[in-house]
Short mmCIF file of C-alpha atoms in Angstrom, two decimals:
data_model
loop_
_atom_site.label_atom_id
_atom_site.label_comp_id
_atom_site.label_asym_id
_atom_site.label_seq_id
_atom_site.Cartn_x
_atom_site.Cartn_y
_atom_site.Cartn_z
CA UNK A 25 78.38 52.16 113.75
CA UNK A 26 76.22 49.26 114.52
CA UNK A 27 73.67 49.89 117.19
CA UNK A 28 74.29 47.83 120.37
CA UNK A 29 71.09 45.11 121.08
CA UNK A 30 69.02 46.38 123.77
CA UNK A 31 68.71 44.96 126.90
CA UNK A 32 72.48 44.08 127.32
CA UNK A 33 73.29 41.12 129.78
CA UNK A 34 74.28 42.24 132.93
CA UNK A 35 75.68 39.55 135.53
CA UNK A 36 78.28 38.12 137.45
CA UNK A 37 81.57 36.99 135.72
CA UNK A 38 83.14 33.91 135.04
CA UNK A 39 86.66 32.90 135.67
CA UNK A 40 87.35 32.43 131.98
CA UNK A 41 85.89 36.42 131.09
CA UNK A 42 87.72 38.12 133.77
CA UNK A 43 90.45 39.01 130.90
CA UNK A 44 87.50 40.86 128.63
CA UNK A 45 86.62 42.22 131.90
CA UNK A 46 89.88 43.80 132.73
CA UNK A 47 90.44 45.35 129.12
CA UNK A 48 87.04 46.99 129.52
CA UNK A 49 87.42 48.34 133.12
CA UNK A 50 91.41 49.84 131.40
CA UNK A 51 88.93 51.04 128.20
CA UNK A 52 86.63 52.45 130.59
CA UNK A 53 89.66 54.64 132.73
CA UNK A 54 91.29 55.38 129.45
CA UNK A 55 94.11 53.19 130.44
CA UNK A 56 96.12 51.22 127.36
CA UNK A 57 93.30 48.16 126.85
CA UNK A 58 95.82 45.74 126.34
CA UNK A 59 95.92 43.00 128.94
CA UNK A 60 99.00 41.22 130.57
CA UNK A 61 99.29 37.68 131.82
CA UNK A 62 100.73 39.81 135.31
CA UNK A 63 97.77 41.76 134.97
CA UNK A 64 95.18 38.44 134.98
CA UNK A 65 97.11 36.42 137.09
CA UNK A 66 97.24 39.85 139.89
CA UNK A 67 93.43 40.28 139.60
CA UNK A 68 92.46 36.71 139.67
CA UNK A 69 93.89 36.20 143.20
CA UNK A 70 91.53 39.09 144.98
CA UNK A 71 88.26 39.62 143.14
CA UNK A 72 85.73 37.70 143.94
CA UNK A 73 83.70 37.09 139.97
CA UNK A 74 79.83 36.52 142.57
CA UNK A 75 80.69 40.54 142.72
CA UNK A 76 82.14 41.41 140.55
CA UNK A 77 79.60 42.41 137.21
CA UNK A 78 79.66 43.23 133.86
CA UNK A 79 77.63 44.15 130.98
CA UNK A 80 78.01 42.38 127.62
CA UNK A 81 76.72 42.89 124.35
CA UNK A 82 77.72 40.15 121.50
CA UNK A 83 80.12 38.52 124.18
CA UNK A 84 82.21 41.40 124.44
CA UNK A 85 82.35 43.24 127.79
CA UNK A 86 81.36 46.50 127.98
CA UNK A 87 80.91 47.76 131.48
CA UNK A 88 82.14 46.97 134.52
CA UNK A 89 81.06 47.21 138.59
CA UNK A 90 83.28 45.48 141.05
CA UNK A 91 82.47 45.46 145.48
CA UNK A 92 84.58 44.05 147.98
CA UNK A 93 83.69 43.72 152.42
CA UNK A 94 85.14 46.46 154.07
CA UNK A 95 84.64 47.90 157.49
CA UNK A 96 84.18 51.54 157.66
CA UNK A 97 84.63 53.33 161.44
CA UNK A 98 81.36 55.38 162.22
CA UNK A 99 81.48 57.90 165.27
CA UNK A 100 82.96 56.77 167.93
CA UNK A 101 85.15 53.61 166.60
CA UNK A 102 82.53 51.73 166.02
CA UNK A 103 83.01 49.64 162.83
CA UNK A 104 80.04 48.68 160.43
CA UNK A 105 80.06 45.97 157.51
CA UNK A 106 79.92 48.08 154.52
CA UNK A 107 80.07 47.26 150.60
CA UNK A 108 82.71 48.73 149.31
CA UNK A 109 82.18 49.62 145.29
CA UNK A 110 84.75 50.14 142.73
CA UNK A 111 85.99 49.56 139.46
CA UNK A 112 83.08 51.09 137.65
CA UNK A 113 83.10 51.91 134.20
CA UNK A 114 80.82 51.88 130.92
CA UNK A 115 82.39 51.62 127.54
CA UNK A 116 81.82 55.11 125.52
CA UNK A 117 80.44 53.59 122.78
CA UNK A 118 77.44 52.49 125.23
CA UNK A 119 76.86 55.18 127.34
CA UNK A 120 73.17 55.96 128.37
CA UNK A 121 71.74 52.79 128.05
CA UNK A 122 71.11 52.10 131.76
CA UNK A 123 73.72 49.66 132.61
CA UNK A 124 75.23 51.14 135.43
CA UNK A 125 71.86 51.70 136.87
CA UNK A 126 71.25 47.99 136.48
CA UNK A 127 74.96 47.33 137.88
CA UNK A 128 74.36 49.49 140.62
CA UNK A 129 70.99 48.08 141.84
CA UNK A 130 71.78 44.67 141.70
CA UNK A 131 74.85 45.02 144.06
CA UNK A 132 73.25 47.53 146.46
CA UNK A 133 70.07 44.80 146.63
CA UNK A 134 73.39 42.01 147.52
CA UNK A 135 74.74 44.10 150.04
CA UNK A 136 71.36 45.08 151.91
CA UNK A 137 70.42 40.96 152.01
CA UNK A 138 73.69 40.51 153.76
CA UNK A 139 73.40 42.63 156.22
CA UNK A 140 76.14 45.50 154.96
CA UNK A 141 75.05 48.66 156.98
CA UNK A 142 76.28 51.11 154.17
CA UNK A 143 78.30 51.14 150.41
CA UNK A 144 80.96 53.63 149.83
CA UNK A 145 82.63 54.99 146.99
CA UNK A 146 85.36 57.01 145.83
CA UNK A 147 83.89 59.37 143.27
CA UNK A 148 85.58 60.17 140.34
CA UNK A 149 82.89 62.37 138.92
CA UNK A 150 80.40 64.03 141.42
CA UNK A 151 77.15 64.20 139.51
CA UNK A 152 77.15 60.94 139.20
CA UNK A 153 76.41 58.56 142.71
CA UNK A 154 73.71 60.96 144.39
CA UNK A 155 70.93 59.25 142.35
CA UNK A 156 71.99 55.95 144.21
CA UNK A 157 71.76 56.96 147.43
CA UNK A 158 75.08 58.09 147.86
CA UNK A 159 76.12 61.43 149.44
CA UNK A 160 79.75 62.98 150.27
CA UNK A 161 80.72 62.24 153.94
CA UNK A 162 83.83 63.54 153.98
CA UNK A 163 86.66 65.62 152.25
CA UNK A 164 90.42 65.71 151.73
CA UNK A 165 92.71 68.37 151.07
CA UNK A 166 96.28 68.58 149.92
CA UNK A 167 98.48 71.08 151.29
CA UNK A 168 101.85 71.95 149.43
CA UNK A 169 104.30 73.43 152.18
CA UNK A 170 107.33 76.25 151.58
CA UNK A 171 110.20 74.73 153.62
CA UNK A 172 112.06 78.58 153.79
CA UNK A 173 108.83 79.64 155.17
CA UNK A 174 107.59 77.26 157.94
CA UNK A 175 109.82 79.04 160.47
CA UNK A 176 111.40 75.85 161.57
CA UNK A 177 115.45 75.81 162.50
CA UNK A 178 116.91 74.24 159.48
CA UNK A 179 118.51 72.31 161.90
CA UNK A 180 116.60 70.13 163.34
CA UNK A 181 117.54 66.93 163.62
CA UNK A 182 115.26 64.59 166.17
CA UNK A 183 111.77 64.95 167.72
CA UNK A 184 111.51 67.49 170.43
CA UNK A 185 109.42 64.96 172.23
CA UNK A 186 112.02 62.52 173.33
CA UNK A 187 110.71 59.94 170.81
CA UNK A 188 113.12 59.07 167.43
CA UNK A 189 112.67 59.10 163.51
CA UNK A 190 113.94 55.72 162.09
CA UNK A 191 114.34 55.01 157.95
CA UNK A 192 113.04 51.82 157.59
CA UNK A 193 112.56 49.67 154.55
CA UNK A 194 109.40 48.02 152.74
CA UNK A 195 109.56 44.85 155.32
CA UNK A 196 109.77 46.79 157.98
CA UNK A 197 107.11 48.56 157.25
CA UNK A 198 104.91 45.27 156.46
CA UNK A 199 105.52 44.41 159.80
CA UNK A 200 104.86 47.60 161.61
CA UNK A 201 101.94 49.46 159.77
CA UNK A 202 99.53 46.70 160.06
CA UNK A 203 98.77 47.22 163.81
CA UNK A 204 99.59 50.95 163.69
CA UNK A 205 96.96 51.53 160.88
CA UNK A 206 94.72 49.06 163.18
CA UNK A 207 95.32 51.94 166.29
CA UNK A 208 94.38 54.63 163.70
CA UNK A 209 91.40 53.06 162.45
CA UNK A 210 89.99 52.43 165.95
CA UNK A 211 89.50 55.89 166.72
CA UNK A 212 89.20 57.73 163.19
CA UNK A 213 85.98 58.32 161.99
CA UNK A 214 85.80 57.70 157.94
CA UNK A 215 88.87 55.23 158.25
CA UNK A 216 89.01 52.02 156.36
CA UNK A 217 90.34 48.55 156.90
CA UNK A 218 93.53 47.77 155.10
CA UNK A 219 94.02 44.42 154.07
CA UNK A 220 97.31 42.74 153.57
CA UNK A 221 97.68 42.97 149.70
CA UNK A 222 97.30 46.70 150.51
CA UNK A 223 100.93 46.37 152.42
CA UNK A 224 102.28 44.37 149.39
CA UNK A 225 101.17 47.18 147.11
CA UNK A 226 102.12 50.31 148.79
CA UNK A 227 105.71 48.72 150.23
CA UNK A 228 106.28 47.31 146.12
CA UNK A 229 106.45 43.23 147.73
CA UNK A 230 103.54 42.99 144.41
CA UNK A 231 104.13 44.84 141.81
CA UNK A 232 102.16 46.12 139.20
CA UNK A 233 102.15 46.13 135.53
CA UNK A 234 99.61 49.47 135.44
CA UNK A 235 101.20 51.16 138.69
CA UNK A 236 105.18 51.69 137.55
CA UNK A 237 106.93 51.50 140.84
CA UNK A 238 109.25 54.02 142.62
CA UNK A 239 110.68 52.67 145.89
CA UNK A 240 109.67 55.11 148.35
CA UNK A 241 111.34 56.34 151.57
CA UNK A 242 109.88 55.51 154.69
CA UNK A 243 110.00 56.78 158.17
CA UNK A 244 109.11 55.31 161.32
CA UNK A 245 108.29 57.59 164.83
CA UNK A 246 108.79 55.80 168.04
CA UNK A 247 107.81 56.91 171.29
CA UNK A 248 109.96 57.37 174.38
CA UNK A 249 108.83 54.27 175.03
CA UNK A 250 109.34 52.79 171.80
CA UNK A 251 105.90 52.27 170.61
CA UNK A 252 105.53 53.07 167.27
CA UNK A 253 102.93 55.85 166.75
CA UNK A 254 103.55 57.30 163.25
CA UNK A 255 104.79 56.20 159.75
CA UNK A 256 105.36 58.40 156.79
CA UNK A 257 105.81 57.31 153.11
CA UNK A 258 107.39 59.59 150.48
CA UNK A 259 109.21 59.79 147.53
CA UNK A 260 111.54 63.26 146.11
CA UNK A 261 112.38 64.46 142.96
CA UNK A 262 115.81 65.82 141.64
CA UNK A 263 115.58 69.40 140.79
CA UNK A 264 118.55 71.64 140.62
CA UNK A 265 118.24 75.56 139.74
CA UNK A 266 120.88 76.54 136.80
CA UNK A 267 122.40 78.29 139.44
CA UNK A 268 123.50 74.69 140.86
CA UNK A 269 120.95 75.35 144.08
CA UNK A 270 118.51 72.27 144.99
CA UNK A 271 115.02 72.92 145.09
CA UNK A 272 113.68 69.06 145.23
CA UNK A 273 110.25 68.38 146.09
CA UNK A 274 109.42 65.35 148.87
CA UNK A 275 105.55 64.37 148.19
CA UNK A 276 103.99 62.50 150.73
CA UNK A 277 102.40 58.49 149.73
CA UNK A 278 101.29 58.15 152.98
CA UNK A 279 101.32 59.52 156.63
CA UNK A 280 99.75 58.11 159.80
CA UNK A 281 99.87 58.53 163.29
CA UNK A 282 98.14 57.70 166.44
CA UNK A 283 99.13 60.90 168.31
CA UNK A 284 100.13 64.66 167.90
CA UNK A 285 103.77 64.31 168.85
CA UNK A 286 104.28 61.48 165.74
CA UNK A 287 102.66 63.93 163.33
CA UNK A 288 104.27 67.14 164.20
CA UNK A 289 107.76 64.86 164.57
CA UNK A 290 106.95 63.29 161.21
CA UNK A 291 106.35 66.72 159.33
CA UNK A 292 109.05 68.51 161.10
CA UNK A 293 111.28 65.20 159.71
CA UNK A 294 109.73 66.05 156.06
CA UNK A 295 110.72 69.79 156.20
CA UNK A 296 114.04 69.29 157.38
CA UNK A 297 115.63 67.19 154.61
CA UNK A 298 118.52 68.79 153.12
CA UNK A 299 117.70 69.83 149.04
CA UNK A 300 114.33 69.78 149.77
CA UNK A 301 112.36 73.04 149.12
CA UNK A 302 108.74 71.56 148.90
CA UNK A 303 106.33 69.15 150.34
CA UNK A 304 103.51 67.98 149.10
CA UNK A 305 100.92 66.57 151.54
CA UNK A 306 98.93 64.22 149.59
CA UNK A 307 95.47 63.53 150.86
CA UNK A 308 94.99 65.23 154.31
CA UNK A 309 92.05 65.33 156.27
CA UNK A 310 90.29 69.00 155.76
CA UNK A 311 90.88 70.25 159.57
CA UNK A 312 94.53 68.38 160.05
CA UNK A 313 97.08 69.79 162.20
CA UNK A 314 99.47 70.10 159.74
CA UNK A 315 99.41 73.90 159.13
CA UNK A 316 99.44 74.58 162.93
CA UNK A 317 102.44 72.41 163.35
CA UNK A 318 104.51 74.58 161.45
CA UNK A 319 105.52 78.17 163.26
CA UNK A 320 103.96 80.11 160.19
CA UNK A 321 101.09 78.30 158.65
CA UNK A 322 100.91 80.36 155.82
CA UNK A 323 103.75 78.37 154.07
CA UNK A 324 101.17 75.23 153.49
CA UNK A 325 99.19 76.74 151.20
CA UNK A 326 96.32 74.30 149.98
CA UNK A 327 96.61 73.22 146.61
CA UNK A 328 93.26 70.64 146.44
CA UNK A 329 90.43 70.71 148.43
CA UNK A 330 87.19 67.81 147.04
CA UNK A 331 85.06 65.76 148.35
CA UNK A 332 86.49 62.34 149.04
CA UNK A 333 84.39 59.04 150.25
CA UNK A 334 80.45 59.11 149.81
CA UNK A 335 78.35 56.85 152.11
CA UNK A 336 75.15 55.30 150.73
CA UNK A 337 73.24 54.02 154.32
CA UNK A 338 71.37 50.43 153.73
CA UNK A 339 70.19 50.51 157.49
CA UNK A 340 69.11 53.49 159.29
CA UNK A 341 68.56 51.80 162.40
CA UNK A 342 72.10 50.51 162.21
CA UNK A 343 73.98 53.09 161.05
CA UNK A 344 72.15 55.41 163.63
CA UNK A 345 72.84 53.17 166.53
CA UNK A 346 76.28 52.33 165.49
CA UNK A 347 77.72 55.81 166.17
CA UNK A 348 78.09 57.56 169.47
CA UNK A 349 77.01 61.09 169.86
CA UNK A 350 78.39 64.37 171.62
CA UNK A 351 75.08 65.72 172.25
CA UNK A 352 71.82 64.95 174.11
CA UNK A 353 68.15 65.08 172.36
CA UNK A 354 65.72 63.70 170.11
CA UNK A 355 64.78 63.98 166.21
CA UNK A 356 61.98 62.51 164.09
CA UNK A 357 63.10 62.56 160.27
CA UNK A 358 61.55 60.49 156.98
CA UNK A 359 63.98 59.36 154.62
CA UNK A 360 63.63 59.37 151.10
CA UNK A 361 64.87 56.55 149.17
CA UNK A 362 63.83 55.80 145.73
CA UNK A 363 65.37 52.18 145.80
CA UNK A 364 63.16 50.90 148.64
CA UNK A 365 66.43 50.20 150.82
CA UNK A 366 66.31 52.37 153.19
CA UNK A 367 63.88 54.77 153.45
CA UNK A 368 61.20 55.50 156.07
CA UNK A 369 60.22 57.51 159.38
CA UNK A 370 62.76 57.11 162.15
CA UNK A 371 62.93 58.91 166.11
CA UNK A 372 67.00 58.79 167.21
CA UNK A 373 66.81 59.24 170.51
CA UNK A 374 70.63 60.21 171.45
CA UNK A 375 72.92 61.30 174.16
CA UNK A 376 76.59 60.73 175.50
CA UNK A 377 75.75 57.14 176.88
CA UNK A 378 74.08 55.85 173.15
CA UNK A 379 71.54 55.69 170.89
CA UNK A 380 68.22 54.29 170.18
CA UNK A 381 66.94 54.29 166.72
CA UNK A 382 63.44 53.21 165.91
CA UNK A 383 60.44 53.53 163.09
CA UNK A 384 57.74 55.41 163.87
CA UNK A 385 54.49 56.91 162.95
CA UNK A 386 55.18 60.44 164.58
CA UNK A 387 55.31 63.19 162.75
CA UNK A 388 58.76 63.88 161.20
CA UNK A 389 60.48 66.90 161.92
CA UNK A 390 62.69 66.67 159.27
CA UNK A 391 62.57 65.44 155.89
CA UNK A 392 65.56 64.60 153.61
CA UNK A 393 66.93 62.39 151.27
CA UNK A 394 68.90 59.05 151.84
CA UNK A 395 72.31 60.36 149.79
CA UNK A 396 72.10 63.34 151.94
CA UNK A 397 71.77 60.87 155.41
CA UNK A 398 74.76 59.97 154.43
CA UNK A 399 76.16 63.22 153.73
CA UNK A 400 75.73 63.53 157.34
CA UNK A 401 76.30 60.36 158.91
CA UNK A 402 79.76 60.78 159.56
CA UNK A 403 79.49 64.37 161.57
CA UNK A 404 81.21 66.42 158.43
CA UNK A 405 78.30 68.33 156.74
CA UNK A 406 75.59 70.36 158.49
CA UNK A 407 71.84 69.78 158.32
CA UNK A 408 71.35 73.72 158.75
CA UNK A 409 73.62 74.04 155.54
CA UNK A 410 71.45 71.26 153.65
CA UNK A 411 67.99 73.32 154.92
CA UNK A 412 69.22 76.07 153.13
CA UNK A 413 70.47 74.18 150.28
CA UNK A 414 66.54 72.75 149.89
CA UNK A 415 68.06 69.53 150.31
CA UNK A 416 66.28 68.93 153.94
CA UNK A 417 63.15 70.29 154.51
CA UNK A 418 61.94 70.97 158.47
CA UNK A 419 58.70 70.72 159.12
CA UNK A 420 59.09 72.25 162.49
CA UNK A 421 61.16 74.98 162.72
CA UNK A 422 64.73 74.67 164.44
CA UNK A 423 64.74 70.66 163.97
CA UNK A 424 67.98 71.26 161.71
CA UNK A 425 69.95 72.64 164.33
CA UNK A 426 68.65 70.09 166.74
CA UNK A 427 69.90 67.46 164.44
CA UNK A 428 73.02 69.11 163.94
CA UNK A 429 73.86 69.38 167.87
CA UNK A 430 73.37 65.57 167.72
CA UNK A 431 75.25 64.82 164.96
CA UNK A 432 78.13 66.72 164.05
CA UNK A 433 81.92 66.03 165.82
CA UNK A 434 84.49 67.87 167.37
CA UNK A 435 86.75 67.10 164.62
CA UNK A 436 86.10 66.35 161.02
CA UNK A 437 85.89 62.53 159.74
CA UNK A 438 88.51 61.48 157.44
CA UNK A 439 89.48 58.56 155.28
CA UNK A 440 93.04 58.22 154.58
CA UNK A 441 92.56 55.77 151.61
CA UNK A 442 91.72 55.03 148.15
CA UNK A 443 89.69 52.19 146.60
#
């Protein structure tokens, strides 16, 4: 095999390569390389080619790094700008030669000149983004529930709350989940925004050539009052014992809500389906009420637990300021960051009524790297856990579990999506 030329090209695209661009990102996820005219015509309508990179050796494409704006909701419901990164691949045949590095710093040096407060991922290997900057800010977990089990009266029909489950189809749900997801987002730490090819997608109005569709159910919760507050979408299987007994499975696309009464109405909905034996959650938030909501947890037993979005901060001062805080105190920490973006010596002063986040020459307290800032940025990991870990060092005893009264939440951050 012919040795690739060093120092590969690595830049923006052009409209005319965004076709060798797409058969390397499908190389790259070990997806069939060949491209379709759907295919260029679908991705030529939402990426934007300023950032959207690639590496190229001889002409041909042979890496790939894509971000999009996003808003991410820190503590609190305040959103911040973030760059959002995905569609990141290097061909096998030129592994190790530094190009996602290259990829990787160019776009992270983009998003800190606009004025992005963090970049977020979706990891598909873990070992992978902490040399960024990037650390795991929160986790999902999928449950897989034993309908015989839950204890619920097979049969249930309607929401003990006085509110109603409607069926609704794709356009009803393109005209309903927009501002729902909106109410979700507003109060959800982790959440992201949702644009409207998102709705296309996920409701099959676009379809696509790599993502074979399968027209899911979907069910709407409305309020006594008629507000909708919760949306579920699912598809089931058709599985029939030899004894002539169903045992289908429903597994969950997607399920939102804005209050407890739409989630345990939604579930209770899922369970009570006649044939169905099994749920599956999808992506859940690690502390969701789901298991509680049934009248024996035990029959959602969890079937995945990972880590799910990673946060890479850009701005300390931001970031720190953005979020609100259950506690009251103060913390002087240094932060490590070997890309020059973000590091430094910070005091947060914090309490109930906000934040003030500031350089200074004091002496830090604490001492940790950026990926692991924004580990705990979002409230879900513990600075006591990461001291014993080695991967924050005190240097004065007890400033973890100061930090750790400021920073971590009542309940755990989530973010329902995929990008």
């Amino acid at each position: 095999m012919t040795r690739p030329e060093p120092d590969l090209p690595v830049r923006p695209l052009t409209t005319p390569e965004i076709p060798d661009w797409i058969r390397a990102l499908n190389t790259g996820f070990l997806r069939t390389p060949t491209v379709s005219d759907a295919e260029i015509t679908d991705r030529s309508t939402y990426i934007d080619p300023s950032r959207t990179l690639g590496a190229f050796d001889k002409g041909r494409c042979v890496a790939t790094f894509r971000s999009f704006p996003q808003e991410l909701t820190a503590v609190g419901g305040t959103p911040v700008p973030a760059d959002a990164i995905t569609s990141v691949t290097v061909t096998s045949t030129h592994r190790r030669r530094g190009l996602l590095t290259r990829m990787m710093t160019q776009d992270l040096a983009a998003a800190k000149d606009r004025g992005d407060v963090v970049a977020t991922l979706i990891a598909a290997e873990y070992r992978i983004y902490g040399r960024y900057g990037f650390g795991p800010a929160t986790s999902a977990t999928q449950w897989e529930i034993d309908v015989q089990r839950t204890g619920l009266d097979p049969r249930w029909s309607a929401p003990e709350s006085g509110g109603r489950i409607d069926l609704v189809d794709g356009e009803d749900v393109r005209r309903l989940g927009p501002d729902l997801h909106e109410r979700l987002r507003r109060t959800q730490p982790g959440a992201i925004t949702r644009d409207d090819r998102w709705w296309q997608v996920t409701t099959g109005a676009l379809s696509l050539d790599r993502a074979p569709w399968t027209e899911p159910f979907h069910a709407v919760y409305r309020a006594p009052g008629g507000e909708v507050e919760g949306l579920a979408a699912y598809v089931c299987d058709d599985t029939w014992t030899d004894a002539k007994q169903p045992l289908d499975t429903a597994t969950v696309k997607s399920l939102i809500a804005t209050t407890p009464a739409a989630e345990r109405a939604l579930w209770h909905h899922l369970c009570s389906i006649d044939w169905v034996a099994k749920v599956k959650s999808g992506w859940r938030a690690p502390d969701d009420l789901l298991p509680l909501l049934l009248p024996d947890p035990r029959a959602a037993t969890i079937t995945t637990q990972a880590d799910w979005l990673w946060v890479r901060i850009l701005d300390v001062v931001r970031a720190m300021e953005a979020r609100s805080y259950e506690g009251e105190g103060t913390v002087v920490f240094e932060v490590a960051d070997g890309a020059g973006l973000a590091g430094g010596r910070y005091r947060l002063v914090a309490s109930a009524q906000g934040a003030s986040c500031t350089p200074t020459a004091e002496s830090a307290e604490l001492t940790l790297d950026v990926g692991e800032l924004g580990a705990l940025w979002l409230g879900d990991e513990s600075a006591v856990r990461l001291a014993a870990l080695g991967r924050v060092r005190e240097e004065r005893a007890g400033a973890a579990r100061v930090a750790d009264a400021l920073l971590r939440t009542s309940r755990r951050p989530w973010c329902p999506d995929i990008f």
